Coordinates of C-alpha atoms (C1' of nucleotides) in Angstrom, one line a residue:
Chain A
M8 CA 75.1 71.9 118.0
T9 CA 78.5 73.9 116.6
E10 CA 81.4 74.6 119.4
R11 CA 81.8 78.3 118.9
Q12 CA 79.1 80.7 117.5
Q13 CA 81.6 83.8 117.9
P14 CA 84.9 84.2 115.3
R15 CA 87.9 84.8 117.3
P16 CA 88.8 88.4 117.5
G17 CA 92.1 87.3 115.4
E18 CA 89.8 85.2 113.1
A19 CA 89.5 86.6 109.4
V20 CA 85.9 86.4 108.4
Y21 CA 84.4 89.8 106.8
I22 CA 85.3 90.4 102.9
I23 CA 85.7 93.9 101.9
S24 CA 82.0 94.8 100.9
V25 CA 81.1 93.3 104.6
A26 CA 84.3 95.1 106.7
A27 CA 83.7 98.5 104.5
R28 CA 79.8 98.5 105.7
L29 CA 80.9 97.6 109.3
A30 CA 83.5 100.0 109.6
G31 CA 81.5 102.5 107.9
V32 CA 83.8 103.0 105.0
H33 CA 84.1 102.8 101.1
P34 CA 85.2 99.7 100.3
Q35 CA 87.8 101.5 97.8
T36 CA 89.2 103.2 101.1
L37 CA 90.1 99.9 102.7
R38 CA 92.3 99.2 99.8
I39 CA 93.9 103.0 100.2
Y40 CA 94.5 101.9 103.8
E41 CA 96.2 98.8 103.3
R42 CA 98.4 100.7 100.4
K43 CA 99.5 103.2 102.8
G44 CA 100.3 100.4 105.5
L45 CA 97.6 101.3 108.1
I46 CA 96.1 97.9 107.7
E47 CA 96.9 94.4 106.6
P48 CA 94.0 92.1 106.0
Y49 CA 94.1 87.8 105.4
R50 CA 94.6 87.3 102.1
T51 CA 93.0 84.0 101.0
P52 CA 94.8 81.4 98.3
G53 CA 92.5 83.5 95.7
G54 CA 94.3 86.4 96.4
T55 CA 90.4 88.2 98.0
R56 CA 91.0 90.1 101.6
R57 CA 89.5 88.7 104.7
Y58 CA 89.2 91.2 107.8
S59 CA 89.3 90.2 111.6
Q60 CA 87.8 91.8 114.1
D61 CA 90.8 92.7 115.5
D62 CA 91.0 94.7 112.3
L63 CA 87.5 96.5 112.8
E64 CA 89.0 97.7 115.7
R65 CA 92.1 99.1 114.4
L66 CA 90.0 100.8 111.6
A67 CA 87.5 102.0 114.2
T68 CA 90.6 104.0 115.7
I69 CA 91.8 104.9 112.1
A70 CA 88.4 106.1 111.8
D71 CA 88.8 108.3 114.8
L72 CA 91.9 109.9 114.0
T73 CA 91.0 110.8 110.7
A74 CA 87.8 112.3 111.2
A75 CA 90.0 114.4 113.8
G76 CA 91.7 115.7 110.7
V77 CA 94.9 113.2 111.0
N78 CA 96.3 112.3 107.6
L79 CA 97.2 108.8 106.6
E80 CA 100.9 109.0 107.3
G81 CA 100.2 110.5 110.0
V82 CA 97.7 107.9 111.6
R83 CA 100.4 105.4 110.7
R84 CA 102.7 106.8 112.6
I85 CA 100.5 107.4 115.8
L86 CA 99.0 104.2 115.7
E87 CA 102.9 102.5 115.9
L88 CA 103.6 105.0 118.7
E89 CA 100.8 104.0 120.5
M90 CA 101.7 100.6 120.1
E91 CA 105.2 101.4 121.6
N92 CA 103.3 103.1 124.3
R93 CA 101.2 100.3 125.5
R94 CA 104.4 98.0 125.5
L95 CA 106.0 100.6 128.0
R96 CA 103.0 101.0 130.3
D97 CA 102.7 97.2 130.6
Q98 CA 106.7 97.5 131.3
V99 CA 106.3 99.7 134.0
G100 CA 103.1 97.8 135.4
R101 CA 105.7 94.7 135.2
L102 CA 108.6 96.5 137.1
R103 CA 106.4 97.9 140.1
R104 CA 105.0 94.4 140.7
L105 CA 108.5 93.1 140.7
L106 CA 109.8 96.0 142.8
A107 CA 106.8 95.6 145.2
E108 CA 107.7 92.2 145.4
A109 CA 111.1 92.6 146.1
E110 CA 110.7 95.4 148.7
E111 CA 108.0 92.8 151.0
R112 CA 110.8 90.6 150.6
I113 CA 113.4 92.9 151.9
A114 CA 110.9 94.4 154.6
G115 CA 110.3 90.5 155.5
R116 CA 108.0 88.8 157.9
P117 CA 108.9 90.4 161.1
A118 CA 111.8 88.7 162.8
G119 CA 110.5 88.5 166.1
E120 CA 107.9 86.0 165.5
T121 CA 110.7 83.4 164.7
V122 CA 113.4 82.6 166.8
V123 CA 116.6 80.7 164.4
R124 CA 118.0 77.4 165.5
T125 CA 121.3 78.0 167.6
V126 CA 124.2 77.6 164.7
G127 CA 126.8 79.4 166.2
V128 CA 128.4 82.9 167.3
V129 CA 129.2 85.6 165.2
R130 CA 130.2 89.0 165.9
R131 CA 127.5 91.8 165.6
R132 CA 129.3 93.8 163.3
H133 CA 129.7 90.6 160.6
L134 CA 126.0 90.1 160.6
P135 CA 124.9 90.3 156.8
D136 CA 122.6 93.4 156.1
I137 CA 119.7 91.5 155.2
L138 CA 119.9 89.5 158.6
R139 CA 120.4 92.8 160.7
P140 CA 117.0 94.5 161.2
G141 CA 115.3 91.1 162.5
I142 CA 118.1 89.6 165.0
E143 CA 118.7 93.1 166.5
R144 CA 114.9 93.3 167.3
L145 CA 115.6 89.5 168.6
L146 CA 118.5 90.4 170.8
E147 CA 116.6 93.3 172.3
G148 CA 113.7 91.2 173.1
Chain B
M207 CA 133.8 140.1 129.3
T208 CA 130.7 139.2 129.6
E209 CA 129.7 136.0 131.7
R210 CA 128.1 133.8 129.1
Q211 CA 127.8 134.4 125.1
Q212 CA 125.4 131.5 124.2
P213 CA 121.8 131.8 125.3
R214 CA 120.6 128.8 127.2
P215 CA 118.1 126.6 125.2
G216 CA 115.2 127.7 126.5
E217 CA 115.9 131.3 126.3
A218 CA 113.6 133.4 123.5
V219 CA 116.1 135.2 122.2
Y220 CA 115.1 135.2 118.1
I221 CA 112.5 137.4 116.5
I222 CA 110.2 135.9 113.9
S223 CA 112.3 136.4 110.3
V224 CA 115.3 134.7 111.9
A225 CA 113.5 131.9 113.7
A226 CA 112.0 131.1 110.2
R227 CA 115.1 131.7 108.2
L228 CA 117.4 129.5 110.8
A229 CA 114.2 126.7 110.6
G230 CA 114.0 127.0 106.9
V231 CA 110.8 128.0 106.7
H232 CA 108.2 131.1 105.6
P233 CA 107.5 133.3 109.1
Q234 CA 104.0 132.9 108.0
T235 CA 104.3 129.2 108.4
L236 CA 105.6 129.9 111.8
R237 CA 102.6 131.6 112.6
I238 CA 100.4 128.9 111.2
Y239 CA 102.0 126.3 113.6
E240 CA 101.5 128.4 116.6
R241 CA 97.4 128.9 115.7
K242 CA 97.6 124.7 115.7
G243 CA 99.0 124.3 118.8
L244 CA 102.1 122.9 117.3
I245 CA 104.7 125.7 119.0
E246 CA 104.2 128.2 121.6
P247 CA 107.1 130.9 121.4
Y248 CA 107.2 133.5 124.4
R249 CA 105.6 136.7 123.6
T250 CA 107.3 139.9 124.3
P251 CA 105.1 142.6 126.6
G252 CA 104.6 144.6 123.0
G253 CA 103.0 141.2 122.1
T254 CA 105.9 140.1 119.4
R255 CA 107.2 136.6 119.0
R256 CA 110.7 135.2 120.3
Y257 CA 111.7 132.0 119.8
S258 CA 114.1 129.7 121.7
Q259 CA 116.7 127.0 120.6
D260 CA 114.3 124.7 121.9
D261 CA 111.6 126.0 119.8
L262 CA 113.9 125.3 116.9
E263 CA 114.5 122.0 117.8
R264 CA 111.1 121.2 118.0
L265 CA 110.7 123.2 114.5
A266 CA 113.4 120.8 113.2
T267 CA 111.0 117.9 114.4
I268 CA 108.0 119.2 113.1
A269 CA 110.2 119.8 109.6
D270 CA 111.0 116.1 109.6
L271 CA 107.4 114.9 110.0
T272 CA 106.0 117.0 107.6
A273 CA 108.5 116.5 104.8
A274 CA 107.6 112.6 105.4
G275 CA 104.1 113.7 104.7
V276 CA 102.4 114.2 107.7
N277 CA 99.8 116.9 108.3
L278 CA 99.6 119.3 111.3
E279 CA 97.2 117.7 113.3
G280 CA 99.2 114.3 112.8
V281 CA 102.2 116.6 114.0
R282 CA 100.6 118.0 117.0
R283 CA 99.9 114.2 118.1
I284 CA 103.0 112.6 117.5
L285 CA 104.9 115.4 119.3
E286 CA 102.7 114.7 122.5
L287 CA 102.8 110.8 122.1
E288 CA 106.8 111.0 121.9
M289 CA 107.6 113.1 125.1
E290 CA 104.6 110.8 126.9
N291 CA 107.0 107.8 125.4
R292 CA 110.2 109.4 126.6
R293 CA 108.5 109.9 130.1
L294 CA 107.5 106.3 130.3
R295 CA 111.5 105.1 128.6
D296 CA 112.6 107.0 132.2
Q297 CA 110.4 105.2 134.1
V298 CA 111.2 102.1 133.0
G299 CA 114.8 103.0 133.3
R300 CA 114.3 104.5 137.2
L301 CA 112.3 101.3 137.8
R302 CA 115.0 99.2 136.6
R303 CA 117.9 100.7 138.7
L304 CA 115.6 100.5 141.6
L305 CA 114.9 96.7 140.9
A306 CA 118.5 96.0 140.3
E307 CA 119.3 97.8 143.8
A308 CA 116.6 95.6 145.7
E309 CA 117.8 92.5 144.1
E310 CA 121.2 93.1 145.1
R311 CA 120.1 93.8 148.7
I312 CA 118.3 90.7 148.9
A313 CA 121.3 88.5 147.5
G314 CA 123.0 89.9 150.0
R315 CA 126.7 88.9 151.5
P316 CA 126.5 84.8 151.2
A317 CA 125.0 83.8 154.4
G318 CA 127.7 80.8 154.9
E319 CA 130.5 83.5 155.5
T320 CA 128.6 84.4 159.0
V321 CA 127.2 82.3 161.9
V322 CA 124.2 83.8 163.7
R323 CA 124.2 84.3 167.3
T324 CA 122.1 81.5 169.6
V325 CA 118.9 83.1 170.3
G326 CA 116.4 80.1 170.4
V327 CA 114.8 77.3 168.3
V328 CA 112.3 77.6 165.5
R329 CA 110.7 75.1 163.8
R330 CA 112.5 75.0 160.4
R331 CA 108.9 75.6 158.1
H332 CA 108.9 78.7 160.1
L333 CA 111.8 80.1 159.1
P334 CA 111.1 83.7 157.5
D335 CA 111.5 83.0 153.7
I336 CA 114.2 85.5 153.5
L337 CA 116.4 84.1 156.1
R338 CA 115.7 80.3 154.3
P339 CA 118.6 80.0 152.3
G340 CA 121.3 81.3 154.5
I341 CA 120.3 79.2 157.2
E342 CA 119.9 76.0 155.0
R343 CA 123.4 76.3 153.9
L344 CA 125.0 76.8 157.2
L345 CA 122.6 73.5 158.8
E346 CA 124.4 71.7 155.7
G347 CA 127.7 72.9 156.1
Chain C
dT273 C1' 74.5 85.0 84.8
dT274 C1' 74.5 87.7 88.7
dG275 C1' 77.1 89.9 92.5
dC276 C1' 81.6 89.6 94.0
dT277 C1' 86.4 90.7 93.8
dC278 C1' 90.7 92.5 91.8
dC279 C1' 93.0 96.6 89.8
dT280 C1' 93.8 101.6 87.8
dC281 C1' 92.5 106.5 86.7
dA282 C1' 90.0 110.9 87.3
dC283 C1' 87.6 114.2 89.3
dG284 C1' 86.2 117.0 93.7
dT285 C1' 87.2 118.7 98.4
dC286 C1' 90.2 120.1 101.5
dA287 C1' 95.1 121.3 104.2
dC288 C1' 98.8 123.8 103.8
dG289 C1' 102.4 126.8 102.2
dT290 C1' 103.5 131.1 100.2
dG291 C1' 102.4 135.7 99.3
dA292 C1' 99.9 139.8 99.0
dG293 C1' 98.0 143.5 101.5
dG294 C1' 96.8 146.9 105.0
dT295 C1' 98.4 148.3 110.2
dG296 C1' 101.5 149.8 113.7
dG297 C1' 105.5 150.2 117.0
dC298 C1' 110.4 150.1 117.7
Chain D
dT250 C1' 111.9 157.1 107.1
dT251 C1' 113.3 152.0 106.8
dG252 C1' 112.6 147.2 108.2
dC253 C1' 110.3 144.6 110.9
dT254 C1' 106.0 143.2 113.4
dC255 C1' 101.1 142.1 113.5
dC256 C1' 96.7 140.2 111.1
dT257 C1' 93.7 138.5 107.3
dC258 C1' 92.8 136.4 102.6
dA259 C1' 93.4 134.6 98.4
dC260 C1' 95.5 131.0 95.5
dG261 C1' 98.0 127.3 93.6
dT262 C1' 99.5 122.2 95.1
dC263 C1' 98.6 117.9 97.0
dA264 C1' 96.5 114.3 99.7
dC265 C1' 92.0 111.4 100.4
dG266 C1' 87.9 110.0 99.4
dT267 C1' 84.8 108.4 96.1
dG268 C1' 83.1 106.9 92.2
dA269 C1' 83.7 104.6 87.1
dG270 C1' 85.6 101.4 84.2
dG271 C1' 87.5 97.0 82.9
dT272 C1' 88.8 92.2 85.0
dG273 C1' 88.5 87.7 86.3
dG274 C1' 87.1 83.9 89.5
dC275 C1' 83.5 81.6 93.1

DNA sequence: TTGCTCCTCACGTCACGTGAGGTGGC
DNA sequence: TTGCTCCTCACGTCACGTGAGGTGGC
């Protein structure tokens, strides 16, 4: 029994004829795509191209775009912009999570549920803003 | 004396021959761009096209892209992606500002500078997280 | 040897820009 | 009337895909 039957998505396994058949294009077309900077397959030490599953997905995107009438320079730029776009979306997601977290911390657990150990006395207007809502509620309760 | 000498950027002022000259292209080219959905000039009630300064800037971008070898379908999609991209960047900026603001509120004024009025007693592990660092410092001090 | 790989070159097709041609309203 | 606008159609050019042709290494 081998350990893995499926190659990893980034693993370069397909020679050009297989990749072309899987992508539904002419092998020469793949060479053109490479020359135009749309795709960069791994090269074996001998110099032959090897395509990964990730490459095939990229080729599917390229096929969609060219079928829609975009030429290769357009495809190249669109792929770049879409990558940047994904990066920005990720960043928005991360920032939103951080912000939600921060706001939760600000809202805090309702201070009314706990009481604070005696430490000393402070004039109410010197309370740090962050403590004020909870403290005010405690003093009223 | 008139109030304004310059049209607003979005104001449709140029007829097609002028817009074409300013953009450095054939008037017929502008009609093609419109048919392909790259630009949508205002139309007078009589049906003639009127281009704004904003339209001219868009035309400059289109000129850059086509000069770089992108065809019109590619240009159309790139313009869309770039708009979405700008929107995302703005959103990242907004979220960053909000997050910085929230973190500033969380940091607050150092609790060590004040002491909290006696309210009662609480077991230390029941302290709200938001109060803990300041309180801990007070108890040590 | 066979079947692949590598490359370059040539041809057919199509998109785009330009211009001609004919129309109509300020 | 002149000079613009509107439109459609045709032609030249160029990018892209396909295939041929010749090479070399498993």
